[in-house]
Short mmCIF file of N, CA and C in Angstrom, two decimals:
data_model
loop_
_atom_site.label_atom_id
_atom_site.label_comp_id
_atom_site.label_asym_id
_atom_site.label_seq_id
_atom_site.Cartn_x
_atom_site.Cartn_y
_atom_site.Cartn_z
N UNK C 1 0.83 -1.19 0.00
CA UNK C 1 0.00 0.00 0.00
C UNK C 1 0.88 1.26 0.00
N UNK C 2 2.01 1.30 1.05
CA UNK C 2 2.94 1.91 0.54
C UNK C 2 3.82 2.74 -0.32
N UNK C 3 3.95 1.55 -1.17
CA UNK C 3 4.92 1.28 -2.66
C UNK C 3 3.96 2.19 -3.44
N UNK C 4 2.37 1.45 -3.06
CA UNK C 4 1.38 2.21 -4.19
C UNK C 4 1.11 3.58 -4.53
N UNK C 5 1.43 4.10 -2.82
CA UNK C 5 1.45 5.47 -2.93
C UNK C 5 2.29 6.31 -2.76
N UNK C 6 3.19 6.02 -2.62
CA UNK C 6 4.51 6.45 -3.23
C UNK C 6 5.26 6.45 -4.66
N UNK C 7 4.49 5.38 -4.98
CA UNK C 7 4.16 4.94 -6.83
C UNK C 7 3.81 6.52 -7.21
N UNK C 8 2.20 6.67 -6.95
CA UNK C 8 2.02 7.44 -7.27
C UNK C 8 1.97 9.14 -7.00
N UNK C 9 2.85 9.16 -6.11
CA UNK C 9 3.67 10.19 -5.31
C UNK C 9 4.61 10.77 -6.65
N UNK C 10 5.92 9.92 -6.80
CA UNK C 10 6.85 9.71 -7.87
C UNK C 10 6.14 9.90 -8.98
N UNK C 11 4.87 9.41 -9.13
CA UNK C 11 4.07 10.05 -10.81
C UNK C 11 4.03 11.36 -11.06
N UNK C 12 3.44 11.85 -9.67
CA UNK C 12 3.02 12.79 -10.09
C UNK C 12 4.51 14.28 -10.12
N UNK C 13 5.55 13.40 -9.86
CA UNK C 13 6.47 14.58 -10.14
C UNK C 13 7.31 13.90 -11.11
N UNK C 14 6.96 12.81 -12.12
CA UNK C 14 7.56 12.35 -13.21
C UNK C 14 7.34 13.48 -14.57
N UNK C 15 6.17 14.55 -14.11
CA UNK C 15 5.90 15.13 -15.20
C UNK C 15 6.52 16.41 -15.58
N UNK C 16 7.25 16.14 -14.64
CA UNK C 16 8.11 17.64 -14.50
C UNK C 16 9.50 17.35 -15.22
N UNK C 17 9.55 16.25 -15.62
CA UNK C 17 11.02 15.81 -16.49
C UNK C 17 10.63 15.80 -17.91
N UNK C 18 9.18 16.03 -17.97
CA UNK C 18 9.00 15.54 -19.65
C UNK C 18 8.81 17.06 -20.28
N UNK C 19 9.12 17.98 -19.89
CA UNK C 19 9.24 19.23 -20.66
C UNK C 19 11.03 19.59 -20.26
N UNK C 20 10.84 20.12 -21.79
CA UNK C 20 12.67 20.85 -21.67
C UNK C 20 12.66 22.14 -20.63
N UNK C 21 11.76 22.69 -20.38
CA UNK C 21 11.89 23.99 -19.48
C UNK C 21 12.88 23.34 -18.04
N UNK C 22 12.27 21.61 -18.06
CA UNK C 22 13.15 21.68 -16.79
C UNK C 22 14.35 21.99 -16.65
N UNK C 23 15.37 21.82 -17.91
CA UNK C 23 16.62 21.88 -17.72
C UNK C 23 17.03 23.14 -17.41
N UNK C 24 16.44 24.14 -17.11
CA UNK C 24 16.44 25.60 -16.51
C UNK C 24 16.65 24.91 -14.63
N UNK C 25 16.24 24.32 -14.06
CA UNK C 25 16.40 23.87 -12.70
C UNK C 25 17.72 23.91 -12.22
N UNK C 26 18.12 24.75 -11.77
CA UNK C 26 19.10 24.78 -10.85
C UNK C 26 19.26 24.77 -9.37
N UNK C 27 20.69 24.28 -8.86
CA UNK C 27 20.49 24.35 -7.16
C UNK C 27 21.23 25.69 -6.61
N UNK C 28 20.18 26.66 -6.47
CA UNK C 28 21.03 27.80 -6.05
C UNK C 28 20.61 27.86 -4.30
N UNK C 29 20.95 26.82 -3.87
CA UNK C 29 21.40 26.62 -2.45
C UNK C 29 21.04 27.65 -1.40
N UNK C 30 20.17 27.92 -0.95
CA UNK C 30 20.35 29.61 0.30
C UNK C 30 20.11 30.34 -0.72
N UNK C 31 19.97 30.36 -2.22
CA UNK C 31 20.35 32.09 -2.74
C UNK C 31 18.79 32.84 -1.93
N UNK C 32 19.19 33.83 -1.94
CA UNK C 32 18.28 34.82 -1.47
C UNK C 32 18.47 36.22 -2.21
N UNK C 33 18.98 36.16 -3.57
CA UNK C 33 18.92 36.98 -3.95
C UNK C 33 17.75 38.21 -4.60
N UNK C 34 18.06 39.37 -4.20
CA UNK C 34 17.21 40.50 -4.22
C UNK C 34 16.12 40.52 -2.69
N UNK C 35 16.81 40.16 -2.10
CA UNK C 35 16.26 40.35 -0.70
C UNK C 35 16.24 41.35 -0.14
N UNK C 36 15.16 41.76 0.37
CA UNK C 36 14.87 43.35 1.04
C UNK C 36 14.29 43.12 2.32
N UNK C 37 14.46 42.01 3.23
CA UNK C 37 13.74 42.18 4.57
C UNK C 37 13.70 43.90 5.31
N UNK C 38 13.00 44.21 5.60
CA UNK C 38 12.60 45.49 6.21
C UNK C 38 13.08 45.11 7.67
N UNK C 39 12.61 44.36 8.24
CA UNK C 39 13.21 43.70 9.87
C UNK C 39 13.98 42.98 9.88
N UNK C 40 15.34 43.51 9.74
CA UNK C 40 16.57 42.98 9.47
C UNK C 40 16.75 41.91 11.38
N UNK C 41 17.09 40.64 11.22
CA UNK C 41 17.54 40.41 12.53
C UNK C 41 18.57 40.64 13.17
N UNK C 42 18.40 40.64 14.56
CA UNK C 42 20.26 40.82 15.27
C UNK C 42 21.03 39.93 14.60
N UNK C 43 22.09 40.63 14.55
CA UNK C 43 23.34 40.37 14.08
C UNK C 43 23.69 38.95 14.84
N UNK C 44 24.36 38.02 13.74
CA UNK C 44 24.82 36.59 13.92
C UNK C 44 23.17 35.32 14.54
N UNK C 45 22.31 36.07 14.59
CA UNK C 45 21.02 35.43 14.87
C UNK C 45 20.98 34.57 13.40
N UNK C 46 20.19 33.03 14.38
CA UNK C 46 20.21 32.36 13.10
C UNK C 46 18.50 31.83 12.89
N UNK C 47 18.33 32.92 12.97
CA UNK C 47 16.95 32.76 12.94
C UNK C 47 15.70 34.68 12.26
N UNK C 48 14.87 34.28 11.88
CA UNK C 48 14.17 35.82 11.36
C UNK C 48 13.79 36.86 12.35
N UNK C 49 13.84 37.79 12.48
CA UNK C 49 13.49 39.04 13.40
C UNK C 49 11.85 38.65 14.03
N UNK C 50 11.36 37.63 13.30
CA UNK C 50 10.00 37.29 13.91
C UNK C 50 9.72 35.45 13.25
N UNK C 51 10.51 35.03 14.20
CA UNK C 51 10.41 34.06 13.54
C UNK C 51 8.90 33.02 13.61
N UNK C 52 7.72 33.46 14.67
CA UNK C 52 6.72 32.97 14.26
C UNK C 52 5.97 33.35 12.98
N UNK C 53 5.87 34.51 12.64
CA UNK C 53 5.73 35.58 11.69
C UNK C 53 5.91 34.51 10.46
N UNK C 54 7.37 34.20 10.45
CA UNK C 54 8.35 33.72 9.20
C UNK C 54 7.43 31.81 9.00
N UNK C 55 7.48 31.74 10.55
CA UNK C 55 6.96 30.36 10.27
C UNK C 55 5.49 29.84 9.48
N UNK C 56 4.77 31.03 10.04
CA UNK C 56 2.95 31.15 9.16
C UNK C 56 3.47 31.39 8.06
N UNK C 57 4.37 32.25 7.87
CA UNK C 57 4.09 32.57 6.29
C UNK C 57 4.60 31.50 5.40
N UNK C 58 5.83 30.79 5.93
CA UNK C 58 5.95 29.24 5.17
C UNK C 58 5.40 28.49 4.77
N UNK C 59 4.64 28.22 6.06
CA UNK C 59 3.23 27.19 6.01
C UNK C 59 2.54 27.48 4.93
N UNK C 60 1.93 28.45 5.44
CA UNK C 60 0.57 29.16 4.25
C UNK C 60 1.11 29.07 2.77
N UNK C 61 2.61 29.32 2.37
CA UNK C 61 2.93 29.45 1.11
C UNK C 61 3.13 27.96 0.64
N UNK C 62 3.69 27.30 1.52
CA UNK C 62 3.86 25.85 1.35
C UNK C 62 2.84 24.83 0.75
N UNK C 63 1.96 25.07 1.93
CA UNK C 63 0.82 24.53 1.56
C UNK C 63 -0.21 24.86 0.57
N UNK C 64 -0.25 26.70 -0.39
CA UNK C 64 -0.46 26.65 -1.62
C UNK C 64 0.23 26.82 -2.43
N UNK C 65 1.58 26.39 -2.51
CA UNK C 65 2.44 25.80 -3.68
C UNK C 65 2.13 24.47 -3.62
N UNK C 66 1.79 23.79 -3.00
CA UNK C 66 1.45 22.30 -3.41
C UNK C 66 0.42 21.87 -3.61
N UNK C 67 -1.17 22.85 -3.52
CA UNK C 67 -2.71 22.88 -3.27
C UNK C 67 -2.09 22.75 -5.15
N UNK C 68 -3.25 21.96 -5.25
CA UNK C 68 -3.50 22.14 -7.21
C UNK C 68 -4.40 23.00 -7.34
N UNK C 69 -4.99 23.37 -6.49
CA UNK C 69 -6.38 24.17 -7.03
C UNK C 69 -5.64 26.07 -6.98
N UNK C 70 -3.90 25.75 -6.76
CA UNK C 70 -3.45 26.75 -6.46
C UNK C 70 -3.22 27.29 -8.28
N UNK C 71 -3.59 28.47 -8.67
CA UNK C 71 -2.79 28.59 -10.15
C UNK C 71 -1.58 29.04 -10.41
N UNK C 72 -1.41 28.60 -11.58
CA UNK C 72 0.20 28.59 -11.57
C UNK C 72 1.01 30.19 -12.05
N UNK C 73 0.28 30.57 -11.84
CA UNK C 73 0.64 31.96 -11.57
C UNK C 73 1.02 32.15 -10.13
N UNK C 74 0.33 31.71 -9.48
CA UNK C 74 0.54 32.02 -8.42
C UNK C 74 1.60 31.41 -7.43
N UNK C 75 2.01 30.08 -8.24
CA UNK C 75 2.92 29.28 -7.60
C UNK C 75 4.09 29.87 -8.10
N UNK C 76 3.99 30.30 -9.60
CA UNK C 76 5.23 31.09 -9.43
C UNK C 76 5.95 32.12 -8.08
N UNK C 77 4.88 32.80 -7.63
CA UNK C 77 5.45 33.82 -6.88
C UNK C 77 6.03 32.96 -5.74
N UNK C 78 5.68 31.64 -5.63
CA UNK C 78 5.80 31.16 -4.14
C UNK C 78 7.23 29.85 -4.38
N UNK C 79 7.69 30.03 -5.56
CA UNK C 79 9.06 29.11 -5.96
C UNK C 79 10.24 29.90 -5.87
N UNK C 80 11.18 29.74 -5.51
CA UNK C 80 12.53 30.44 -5.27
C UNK C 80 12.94 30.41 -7.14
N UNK C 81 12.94 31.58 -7.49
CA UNK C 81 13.08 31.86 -9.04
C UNK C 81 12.43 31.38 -9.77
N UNK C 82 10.81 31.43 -9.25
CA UNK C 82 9.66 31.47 -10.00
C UNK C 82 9.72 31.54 -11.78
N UNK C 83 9.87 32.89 -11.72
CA UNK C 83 9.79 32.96 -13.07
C UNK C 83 10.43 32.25 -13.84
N UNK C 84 11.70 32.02 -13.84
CA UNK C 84 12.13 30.91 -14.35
C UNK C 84 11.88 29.48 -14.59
N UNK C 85 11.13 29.01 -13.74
CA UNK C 85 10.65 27.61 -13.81
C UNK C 85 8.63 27.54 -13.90
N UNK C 86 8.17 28.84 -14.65
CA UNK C 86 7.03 28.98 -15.08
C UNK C 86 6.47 27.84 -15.53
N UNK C 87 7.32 27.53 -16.80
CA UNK C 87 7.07 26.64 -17.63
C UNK C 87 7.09 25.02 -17.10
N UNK C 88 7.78 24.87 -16.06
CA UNK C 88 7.77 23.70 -15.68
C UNK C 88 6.65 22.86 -14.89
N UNK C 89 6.09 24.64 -14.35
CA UNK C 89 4.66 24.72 -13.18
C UNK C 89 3.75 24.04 -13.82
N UNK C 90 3.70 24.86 -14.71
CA UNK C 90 2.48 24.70 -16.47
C UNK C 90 2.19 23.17 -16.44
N UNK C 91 3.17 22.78 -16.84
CA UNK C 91 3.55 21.34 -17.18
C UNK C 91 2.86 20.46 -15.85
N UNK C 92 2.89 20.84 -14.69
CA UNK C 92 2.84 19.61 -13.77
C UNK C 92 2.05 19.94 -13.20
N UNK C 93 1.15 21.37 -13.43
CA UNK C 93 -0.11 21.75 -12.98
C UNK C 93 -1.35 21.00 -14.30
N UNK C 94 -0.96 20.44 -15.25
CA UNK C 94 -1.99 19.62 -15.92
C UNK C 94 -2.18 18.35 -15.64
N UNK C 95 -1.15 17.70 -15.29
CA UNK C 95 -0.62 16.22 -15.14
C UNK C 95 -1.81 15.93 -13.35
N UNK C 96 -2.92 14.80 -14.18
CA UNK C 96 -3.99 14.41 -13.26
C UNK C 96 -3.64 13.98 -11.43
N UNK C 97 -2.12 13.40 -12.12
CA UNK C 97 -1.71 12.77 -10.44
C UNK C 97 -1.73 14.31 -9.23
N UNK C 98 -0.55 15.29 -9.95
CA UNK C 98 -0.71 16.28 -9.56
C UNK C 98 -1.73 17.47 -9.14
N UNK C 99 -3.23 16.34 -9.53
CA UNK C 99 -3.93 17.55 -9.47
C UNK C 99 -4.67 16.34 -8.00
N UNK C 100 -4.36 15.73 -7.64
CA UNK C 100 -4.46 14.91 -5.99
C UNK C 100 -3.47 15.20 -5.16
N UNK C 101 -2.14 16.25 -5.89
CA UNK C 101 -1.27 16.16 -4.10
C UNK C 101 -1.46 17.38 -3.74
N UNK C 102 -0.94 17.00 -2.56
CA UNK C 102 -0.84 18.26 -1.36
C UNK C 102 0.64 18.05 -0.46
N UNK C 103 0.80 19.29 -0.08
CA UNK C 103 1.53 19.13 1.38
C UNK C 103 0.80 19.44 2.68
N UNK C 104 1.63 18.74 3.74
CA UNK C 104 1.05 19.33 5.20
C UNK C 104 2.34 19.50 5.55
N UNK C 105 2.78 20.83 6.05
CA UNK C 105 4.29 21.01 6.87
C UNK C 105 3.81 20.71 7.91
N UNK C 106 5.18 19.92 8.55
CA UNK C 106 5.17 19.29 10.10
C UNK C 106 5.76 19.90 11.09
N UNK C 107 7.11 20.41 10.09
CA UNK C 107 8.40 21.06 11.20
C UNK C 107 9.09 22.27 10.60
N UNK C 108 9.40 23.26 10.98
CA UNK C 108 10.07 24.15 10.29
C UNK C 108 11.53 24.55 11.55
N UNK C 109 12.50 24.43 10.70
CA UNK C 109 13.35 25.24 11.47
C UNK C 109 14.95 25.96 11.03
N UNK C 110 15.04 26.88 11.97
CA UNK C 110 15.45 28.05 10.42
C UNK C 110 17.00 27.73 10.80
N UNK C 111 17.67 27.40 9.77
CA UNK C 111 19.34 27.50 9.50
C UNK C 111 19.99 29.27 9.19
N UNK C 112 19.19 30.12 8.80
CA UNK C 112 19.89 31.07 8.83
C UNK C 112 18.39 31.94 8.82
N UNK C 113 18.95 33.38 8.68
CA UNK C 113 17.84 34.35 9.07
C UNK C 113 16.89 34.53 7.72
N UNK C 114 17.49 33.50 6.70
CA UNK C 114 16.78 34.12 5.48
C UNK C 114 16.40 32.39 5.11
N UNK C 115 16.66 31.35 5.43
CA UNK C 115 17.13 29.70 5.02
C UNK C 115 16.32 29.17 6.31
N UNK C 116 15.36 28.15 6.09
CA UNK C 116 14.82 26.98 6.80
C UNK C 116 14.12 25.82 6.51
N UNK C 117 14.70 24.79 7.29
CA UNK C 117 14.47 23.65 6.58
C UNK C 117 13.29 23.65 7.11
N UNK C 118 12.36 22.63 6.09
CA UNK C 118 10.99 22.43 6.05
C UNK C 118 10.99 20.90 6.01
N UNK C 119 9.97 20.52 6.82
CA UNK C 119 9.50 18.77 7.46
C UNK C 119 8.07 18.84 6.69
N UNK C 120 7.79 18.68 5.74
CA UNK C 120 6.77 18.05 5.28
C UNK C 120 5.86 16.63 4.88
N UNK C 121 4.73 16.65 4.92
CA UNK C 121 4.17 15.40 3.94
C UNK C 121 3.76 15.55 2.93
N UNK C 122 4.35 14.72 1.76
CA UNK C 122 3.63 15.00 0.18
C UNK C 122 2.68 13.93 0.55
N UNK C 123 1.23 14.66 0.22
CA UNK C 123 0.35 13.83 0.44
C UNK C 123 -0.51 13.78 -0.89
N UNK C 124 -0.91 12.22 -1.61
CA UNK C 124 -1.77 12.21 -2.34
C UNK C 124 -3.27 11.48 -2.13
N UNK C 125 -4.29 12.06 -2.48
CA UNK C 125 -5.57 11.83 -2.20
C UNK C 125 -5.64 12.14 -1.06
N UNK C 126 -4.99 12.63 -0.48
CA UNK C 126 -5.15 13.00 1.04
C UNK C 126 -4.34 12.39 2.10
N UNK C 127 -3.76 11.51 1.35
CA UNK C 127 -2.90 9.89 2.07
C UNK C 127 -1.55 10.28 2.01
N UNK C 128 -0.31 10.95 3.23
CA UNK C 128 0.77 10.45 3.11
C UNK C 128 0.92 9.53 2.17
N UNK C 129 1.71 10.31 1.26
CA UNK C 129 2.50 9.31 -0.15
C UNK C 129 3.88 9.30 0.35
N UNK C 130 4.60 10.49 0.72
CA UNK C 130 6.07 10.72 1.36
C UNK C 130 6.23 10.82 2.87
N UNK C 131 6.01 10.54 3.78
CA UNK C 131 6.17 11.23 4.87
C UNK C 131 7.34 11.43 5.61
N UNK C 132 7.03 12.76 6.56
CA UNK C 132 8.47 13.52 6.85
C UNK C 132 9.39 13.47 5.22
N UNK C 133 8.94 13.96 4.77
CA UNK C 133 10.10 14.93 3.46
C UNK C 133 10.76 16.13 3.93
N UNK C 134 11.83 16.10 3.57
CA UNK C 134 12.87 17.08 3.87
C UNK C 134 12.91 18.26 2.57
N UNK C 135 12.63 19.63 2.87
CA UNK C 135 12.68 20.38 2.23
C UNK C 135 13.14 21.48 2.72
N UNK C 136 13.64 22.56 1.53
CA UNK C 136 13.94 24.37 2.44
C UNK C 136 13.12 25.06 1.77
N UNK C 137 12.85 26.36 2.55
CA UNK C 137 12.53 27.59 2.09
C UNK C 137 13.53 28.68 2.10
N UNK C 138 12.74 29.61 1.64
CA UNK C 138 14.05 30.89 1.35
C UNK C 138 13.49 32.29 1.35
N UNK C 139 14.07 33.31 2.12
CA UNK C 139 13.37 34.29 1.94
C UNK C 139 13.98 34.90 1.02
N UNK C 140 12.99 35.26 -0.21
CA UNK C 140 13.43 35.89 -1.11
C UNK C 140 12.47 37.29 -1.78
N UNK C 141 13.00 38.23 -2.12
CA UNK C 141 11.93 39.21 -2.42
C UNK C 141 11.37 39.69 -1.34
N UNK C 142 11.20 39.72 0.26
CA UNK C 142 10.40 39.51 1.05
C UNK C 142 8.94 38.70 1.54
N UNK C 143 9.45 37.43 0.69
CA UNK C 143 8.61 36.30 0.72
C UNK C 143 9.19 35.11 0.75
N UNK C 144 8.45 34.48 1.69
CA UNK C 144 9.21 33.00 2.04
C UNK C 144 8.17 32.07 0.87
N UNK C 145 9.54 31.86 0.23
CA UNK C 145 9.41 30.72 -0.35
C UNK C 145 10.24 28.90 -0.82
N UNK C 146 9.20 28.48 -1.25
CA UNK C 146 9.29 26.98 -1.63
C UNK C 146 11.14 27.09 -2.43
N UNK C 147 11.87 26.47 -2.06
CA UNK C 147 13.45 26.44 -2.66
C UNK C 147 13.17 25.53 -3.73
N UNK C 148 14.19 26.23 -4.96
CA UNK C 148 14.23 25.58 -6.73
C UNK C 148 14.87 24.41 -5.68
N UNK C 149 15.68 24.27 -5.05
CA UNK C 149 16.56 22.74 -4.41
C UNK C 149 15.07 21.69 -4.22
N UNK C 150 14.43 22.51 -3.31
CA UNK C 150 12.87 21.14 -3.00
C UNK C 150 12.63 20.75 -4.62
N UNK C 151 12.16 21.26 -5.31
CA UNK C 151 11.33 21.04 -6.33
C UNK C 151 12.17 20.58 -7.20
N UNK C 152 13.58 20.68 -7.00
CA UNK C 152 14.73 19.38 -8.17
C UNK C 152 14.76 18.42 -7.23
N UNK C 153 14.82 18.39 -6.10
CA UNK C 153 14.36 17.70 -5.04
C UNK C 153 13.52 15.93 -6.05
N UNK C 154 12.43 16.60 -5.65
CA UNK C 154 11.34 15.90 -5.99
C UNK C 154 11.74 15.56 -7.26
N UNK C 155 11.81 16.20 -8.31
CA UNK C 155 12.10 15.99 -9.88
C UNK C 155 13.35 14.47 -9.75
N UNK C 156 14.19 14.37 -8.96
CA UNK C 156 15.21 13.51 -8.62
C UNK C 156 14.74 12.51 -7.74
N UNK C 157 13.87 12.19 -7.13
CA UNK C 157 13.12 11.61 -6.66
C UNK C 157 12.41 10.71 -8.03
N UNK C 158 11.76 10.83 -8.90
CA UNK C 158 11.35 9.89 -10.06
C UNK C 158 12.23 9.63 -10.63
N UNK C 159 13.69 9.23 -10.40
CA UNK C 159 14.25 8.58 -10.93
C UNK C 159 15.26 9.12 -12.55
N UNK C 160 14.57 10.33 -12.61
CA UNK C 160 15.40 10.87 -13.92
C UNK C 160 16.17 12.23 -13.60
N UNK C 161 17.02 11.57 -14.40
CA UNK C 161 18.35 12.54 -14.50
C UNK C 161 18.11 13.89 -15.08
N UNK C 162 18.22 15.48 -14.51
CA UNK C 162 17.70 16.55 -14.98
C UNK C 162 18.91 17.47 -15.06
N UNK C 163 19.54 17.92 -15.78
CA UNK C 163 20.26 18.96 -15.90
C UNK C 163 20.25 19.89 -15.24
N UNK C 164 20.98 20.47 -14.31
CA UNK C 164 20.81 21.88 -13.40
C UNK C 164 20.59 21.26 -12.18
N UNK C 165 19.96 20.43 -11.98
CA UNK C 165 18.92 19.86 -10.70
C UNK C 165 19.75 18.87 -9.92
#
């Protein structure tokens, strides 16, 4: 039962290898580039100037970057170099498996004032397909978002080899 849904866990991010946009996927690790936090934290703090603040807003973004009923416009804004991987959204926002998963974040906790790892479940039909998945976010733009690393993440997870990723 497992296998099955984890089967189809792995489907539904198999579709993200069958367009060339993926090979745009890169691991830009922490970047946080064009970052403008307004509430800069104390100095050598490894954590956000509000870090419950930082933690809702993960969640909430987390959980509609992975909602299908989320559009992909909108997931752009919530991917660490969105725009760039538009096309890949496109692609895996049609694909039926994808339109059954979800996440539920479990754990968040922050490696740097702008960087935190994320404890999630990829869940399909509602059913833990992955549980406890390891992912980051990133504050970027002044928005915490889903890291291009999670989402090559996953893409590497079905088993195919992706350029950049």
């Amino acid at each position: 039962m497992v296998l099955k849904r984890r089967s189809a866990a792995l489907a539904a991010v198999v579709v993200l290898v069958l367009t060339p946009a993926v090979a745009s996927c890169s691991d830009d690790s922490g970047s946080s580039s064009g970052q403008t936090s307004p509430t800069a934290p104390p100095a050598g703090s490894d954590q956000p100037a509000d870090p419950a603040a930082a933690k809702a807003e993960i969640t909430k973004n987390w959980t509609a970057f992975f909602d299908p009923k989320t559009p992909t416009a909108e997931r752009v804004k919530l991917l660490e170099n969105g725009p760039k991987m538009a096309a890949v959204l496109a692609a895996f926002a049609g694909d039926k498996n994808a339109a059954m998963s979800s996440a539920e974040v479990k754990g968040i906790a922050f490696t740097s004032p702008t960087n935190a790892n994320v404890t999630y479940d990829l869940l399909v039909g509602g059913n833990p397909a992955l549980p406890d998945a390891k992912g980051t976010s990133v504050l970027q733009n002044d928005t915490w978002k889903v890291s291009e690393k999670t989402l090559c993440s996953l893409v590497q997870l079905s088993g195919a080899t992706v350029p950049g990723c």
